[in-house]
Short mmCIF file of C-alpha atoms in Angstrom, two decimals:
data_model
loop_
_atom_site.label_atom_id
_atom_site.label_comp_id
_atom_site.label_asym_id
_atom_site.label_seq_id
_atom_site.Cartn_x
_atom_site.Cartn_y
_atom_site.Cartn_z
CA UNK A 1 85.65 18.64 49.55
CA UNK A 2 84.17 17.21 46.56
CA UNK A 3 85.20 13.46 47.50
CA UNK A 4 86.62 10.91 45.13
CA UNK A 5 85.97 12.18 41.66
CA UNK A 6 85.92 9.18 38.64
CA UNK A 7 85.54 9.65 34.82
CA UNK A 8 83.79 9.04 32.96
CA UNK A 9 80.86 8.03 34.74
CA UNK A 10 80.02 5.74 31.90
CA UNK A 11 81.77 3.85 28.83
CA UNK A 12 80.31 2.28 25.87
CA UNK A 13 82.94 0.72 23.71
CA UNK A 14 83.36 -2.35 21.48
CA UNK A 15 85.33 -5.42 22.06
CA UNK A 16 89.75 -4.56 21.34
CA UNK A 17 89.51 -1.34 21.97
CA UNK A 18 91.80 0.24 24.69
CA UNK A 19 89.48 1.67 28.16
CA UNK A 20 90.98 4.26 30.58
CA UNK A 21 89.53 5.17 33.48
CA UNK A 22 90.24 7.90 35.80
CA UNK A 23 90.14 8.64 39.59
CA UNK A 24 91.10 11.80 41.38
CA UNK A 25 91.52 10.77 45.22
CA UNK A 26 90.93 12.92 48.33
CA UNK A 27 93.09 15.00 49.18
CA UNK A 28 95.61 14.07 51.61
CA UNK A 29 94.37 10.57 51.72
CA UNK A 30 97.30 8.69 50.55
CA UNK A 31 95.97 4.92 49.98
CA UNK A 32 93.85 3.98 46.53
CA UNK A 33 92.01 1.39 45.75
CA UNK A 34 90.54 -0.32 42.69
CA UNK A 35 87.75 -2.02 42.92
CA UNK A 36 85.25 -3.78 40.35
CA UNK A 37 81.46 -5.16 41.02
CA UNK A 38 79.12 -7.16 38.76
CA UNK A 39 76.53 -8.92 39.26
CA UNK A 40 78.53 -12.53 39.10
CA UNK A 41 81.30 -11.82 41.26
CA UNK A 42 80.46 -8.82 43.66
CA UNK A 43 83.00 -6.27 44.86
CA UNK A 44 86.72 -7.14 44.02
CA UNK A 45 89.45 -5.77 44.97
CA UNK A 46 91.87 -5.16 41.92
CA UNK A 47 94.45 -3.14 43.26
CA UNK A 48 95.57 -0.86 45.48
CA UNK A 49 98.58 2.00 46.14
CA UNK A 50 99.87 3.81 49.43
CA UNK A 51 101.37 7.05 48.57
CA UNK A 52 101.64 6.35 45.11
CA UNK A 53 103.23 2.62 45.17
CA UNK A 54 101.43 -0.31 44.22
CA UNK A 55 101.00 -2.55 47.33
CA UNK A 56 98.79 -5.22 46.49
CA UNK A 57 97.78 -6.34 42.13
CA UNK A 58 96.76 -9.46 43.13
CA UNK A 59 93.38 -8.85 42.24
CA UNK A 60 94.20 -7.45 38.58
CA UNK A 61 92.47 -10.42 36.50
CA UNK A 62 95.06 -10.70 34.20
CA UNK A 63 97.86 -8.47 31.92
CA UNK A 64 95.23 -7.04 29.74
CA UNK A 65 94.53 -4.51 33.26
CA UNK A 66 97.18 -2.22 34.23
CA UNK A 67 96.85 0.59 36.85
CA UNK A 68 99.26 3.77 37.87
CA UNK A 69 99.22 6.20 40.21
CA UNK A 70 102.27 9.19 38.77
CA UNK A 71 100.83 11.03 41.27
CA UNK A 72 99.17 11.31 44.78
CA UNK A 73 96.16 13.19 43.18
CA UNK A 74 95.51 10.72 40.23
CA UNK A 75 95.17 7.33 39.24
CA UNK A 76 94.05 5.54 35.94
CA UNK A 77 93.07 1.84 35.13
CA UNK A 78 93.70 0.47 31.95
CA UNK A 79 92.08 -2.07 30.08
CA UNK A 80 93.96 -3.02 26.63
CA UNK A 81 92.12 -4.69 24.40
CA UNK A 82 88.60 -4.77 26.25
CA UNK A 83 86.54 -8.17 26.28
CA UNK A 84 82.88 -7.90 26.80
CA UNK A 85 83.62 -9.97 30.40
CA UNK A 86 85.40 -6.73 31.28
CA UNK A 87 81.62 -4.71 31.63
CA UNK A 88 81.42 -4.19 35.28
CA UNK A 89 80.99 -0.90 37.54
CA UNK A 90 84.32 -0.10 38.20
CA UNK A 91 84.95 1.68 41.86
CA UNK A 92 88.16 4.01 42.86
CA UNK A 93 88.35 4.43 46.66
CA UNK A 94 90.21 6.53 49.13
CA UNK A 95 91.78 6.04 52.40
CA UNK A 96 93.47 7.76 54.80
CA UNK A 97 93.57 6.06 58.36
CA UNK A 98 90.19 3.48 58.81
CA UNK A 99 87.58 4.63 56.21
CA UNK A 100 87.86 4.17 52.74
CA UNK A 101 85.44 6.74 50.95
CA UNK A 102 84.00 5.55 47.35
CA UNK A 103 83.85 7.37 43.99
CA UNK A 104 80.40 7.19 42.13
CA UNK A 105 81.89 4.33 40.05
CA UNK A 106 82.24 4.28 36.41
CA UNK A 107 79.99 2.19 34.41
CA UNK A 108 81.45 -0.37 31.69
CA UNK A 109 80.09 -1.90 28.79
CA UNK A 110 82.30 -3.45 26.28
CA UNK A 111 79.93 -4.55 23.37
CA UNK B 1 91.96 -13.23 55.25
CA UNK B 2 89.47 -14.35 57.74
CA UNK B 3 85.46 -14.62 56.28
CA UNK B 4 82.48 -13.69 57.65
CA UNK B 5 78.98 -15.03 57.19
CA UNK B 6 75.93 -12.53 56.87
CA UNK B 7 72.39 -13.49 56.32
CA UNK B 8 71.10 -13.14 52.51
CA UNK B 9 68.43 -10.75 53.38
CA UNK B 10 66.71 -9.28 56.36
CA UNK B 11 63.06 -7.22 56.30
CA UNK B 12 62.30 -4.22 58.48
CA UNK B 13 59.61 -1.77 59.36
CA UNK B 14 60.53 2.03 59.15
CA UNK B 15 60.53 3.81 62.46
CA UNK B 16 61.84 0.78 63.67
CA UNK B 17 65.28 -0.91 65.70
CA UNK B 18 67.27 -3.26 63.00
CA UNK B 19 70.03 -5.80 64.50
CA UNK B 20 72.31 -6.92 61.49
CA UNK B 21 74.25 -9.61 62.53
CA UNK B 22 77.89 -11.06 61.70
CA UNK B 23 79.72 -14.04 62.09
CA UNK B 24 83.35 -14.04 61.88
CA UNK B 25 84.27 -17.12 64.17
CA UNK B 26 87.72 -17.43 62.38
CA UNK B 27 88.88 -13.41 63.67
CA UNK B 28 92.25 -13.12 64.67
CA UNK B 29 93.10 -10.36 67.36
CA UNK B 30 94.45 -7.55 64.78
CA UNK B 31 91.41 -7.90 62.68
CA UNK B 32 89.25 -4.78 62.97
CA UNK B 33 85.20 -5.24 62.37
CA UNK B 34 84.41 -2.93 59.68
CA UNK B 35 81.04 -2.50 58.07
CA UNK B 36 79.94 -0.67 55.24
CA UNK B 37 76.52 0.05 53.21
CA UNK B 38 75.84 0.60 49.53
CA UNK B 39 72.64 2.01 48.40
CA UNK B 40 70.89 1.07 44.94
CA UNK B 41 73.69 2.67 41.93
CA UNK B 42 75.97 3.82 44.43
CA UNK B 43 79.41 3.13 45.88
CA UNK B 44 80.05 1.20 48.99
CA UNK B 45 80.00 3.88 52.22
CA UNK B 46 81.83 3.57 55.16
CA UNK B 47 78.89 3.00 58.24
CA UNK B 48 81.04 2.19 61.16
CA UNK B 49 84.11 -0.12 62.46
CA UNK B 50 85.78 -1.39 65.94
CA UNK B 51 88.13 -3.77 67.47
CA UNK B 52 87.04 -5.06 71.25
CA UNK B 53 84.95 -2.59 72.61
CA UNK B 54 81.22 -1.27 71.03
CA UNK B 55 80.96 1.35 69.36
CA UNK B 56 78.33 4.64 68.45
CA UNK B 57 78.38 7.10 65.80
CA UNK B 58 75.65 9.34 64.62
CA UNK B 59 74.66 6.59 61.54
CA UNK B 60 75.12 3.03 63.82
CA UNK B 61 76.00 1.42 67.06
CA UNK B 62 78.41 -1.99 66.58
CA UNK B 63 78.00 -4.71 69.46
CA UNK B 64 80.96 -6.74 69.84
CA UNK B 65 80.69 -10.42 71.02
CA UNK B 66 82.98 -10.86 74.21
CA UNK B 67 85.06 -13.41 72.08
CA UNK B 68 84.90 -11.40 68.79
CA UNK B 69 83.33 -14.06 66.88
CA UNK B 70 80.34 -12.10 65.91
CA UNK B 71 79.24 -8.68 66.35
CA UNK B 72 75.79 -6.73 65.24
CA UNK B 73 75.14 -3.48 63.66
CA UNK B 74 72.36 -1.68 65.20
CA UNK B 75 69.88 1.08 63.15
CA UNK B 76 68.34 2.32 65.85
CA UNK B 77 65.67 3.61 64.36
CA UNK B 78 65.19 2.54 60.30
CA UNK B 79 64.15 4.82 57.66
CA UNK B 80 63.45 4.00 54.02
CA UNK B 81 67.14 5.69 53.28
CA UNK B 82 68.55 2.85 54.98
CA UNK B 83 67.68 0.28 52.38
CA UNK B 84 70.85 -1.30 51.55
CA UNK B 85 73.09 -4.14 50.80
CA UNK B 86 75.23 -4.29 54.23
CA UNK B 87 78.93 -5.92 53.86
CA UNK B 88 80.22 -7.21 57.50
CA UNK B 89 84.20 -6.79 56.75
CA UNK B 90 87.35 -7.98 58.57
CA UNK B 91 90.42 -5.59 57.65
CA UNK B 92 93.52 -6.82 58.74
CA UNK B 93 95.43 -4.12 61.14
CA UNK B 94 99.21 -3.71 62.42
CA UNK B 95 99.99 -1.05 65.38
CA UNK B 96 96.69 -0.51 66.00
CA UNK B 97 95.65 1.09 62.57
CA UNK B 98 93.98 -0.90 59.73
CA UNK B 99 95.84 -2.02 56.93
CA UNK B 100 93.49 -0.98 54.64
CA UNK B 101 92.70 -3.99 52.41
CA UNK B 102 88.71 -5.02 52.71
CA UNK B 103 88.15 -7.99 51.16
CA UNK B 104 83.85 -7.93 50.26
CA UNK B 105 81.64 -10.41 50.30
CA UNK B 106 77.53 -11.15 49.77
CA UNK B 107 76.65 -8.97 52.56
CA UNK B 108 72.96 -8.72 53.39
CA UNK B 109 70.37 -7.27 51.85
CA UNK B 110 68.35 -4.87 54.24
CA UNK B 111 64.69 -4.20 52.73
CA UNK B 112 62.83 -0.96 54.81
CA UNK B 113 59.18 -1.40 54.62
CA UNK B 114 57.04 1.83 55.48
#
């Protein structure tokens, strides 16, 4: 099993510009989670989905974030328009009973 | 959600026991101990988790206080791989599964000196 899979791995772009990112879960693990770190704030929770649904957004800072999940074996997080606040390492995790298993994170800088 | 209260830092020899503790004084009784590690440019990684009783696995051991209010994780014997920041978590749990939700804070930063 190749575990959670997130790309890119890392994003350069300037201030307005729309950011995806992407996250492949396990499979058969049916909860996702969003998470964001920096350096500030440490490791938030942004949102998360069980089989598919959103559950929980109250971590999403504000409406410039959105997240989806169309299916159980892929997720995105938007960002739309990107603020340099927004450059963080950006974690997609994976759960299927107790242990949530991390992606490699994808690294954001929003110049 | 209930907090818990790690040291900043901790320092330990390689080859070594290491006792990481936790406080979580405010635990209610469907709150599962979780704890997970993340190495330098890494994501977090699950180490090890319980309810009431102590628990092994091939990476940890987690003590449990008697009155859940604090429990340690145990490297039994350190290596240099094990330097870390270690996050104590509290994950709230219904019919005896956890809910999923961890909620991160500071956690402690373990420094492995050879």
């Amino acid at each position: 099993d190749a575990g959670v899979i997130q790309s890119p791995r890392h994003e350069v772009t300037e201030m307005g510009q729309e950011v995806t990112l992407r996250c492949k879960p396990i499979s058969g693990h049916n909860s996702l989670f969003w998470y964001r770190q920096t350096m500030m704030r440490g490791l938030e929770l942004l949102i998360y989905f069980n089989n598919n649904v959103p559950i929980d957004d109250s971590g999403m800072p504000e409406d410039r974030f959105s997240a989806k999940m169309p299916n159980a074996s892929f997720s995105t997080l938007k960002i739309q328009p990107s603020e340099p606040r927004d450059s963080a390492v950006y974690f997609c995790a994976a759960s299927r009973y107790n242990e949530q298993f991390f992606g490699p994170g994808t690294r954001l800088t929003v110049l | 959600d209930a907090k818990t209260t790690q040291p900043n830092s901790m320092e330990s020899n390689e080859e070594e026991p290491v006792h990481l503790p936790c406080n979580h004084s405010t635990i209610s009784g469907t709150d599962y101990i979780h704890w997970y590690r993340q190495l330098p440019s890494q994501g977090p990684e699950y180490v090890i988790h319980g309810l009431t009783s102590n628990v092994n696995n091939r990476m940890a051991s987690l003590a449990i206080a008697e009155d859940r209010k604090s429990s340690t994780l145990i490297l039994h014997r350190a290596t240099l791989r094990d330097a870390a920041v270690y996050y104590c978590i509290l994950q709230r749990g219904t019919g005896g599964t956890s809910y999923g939700k961890l909620t991160f804070g500071q956690g402690t930063i373990l420094t492995v000196h050879p």
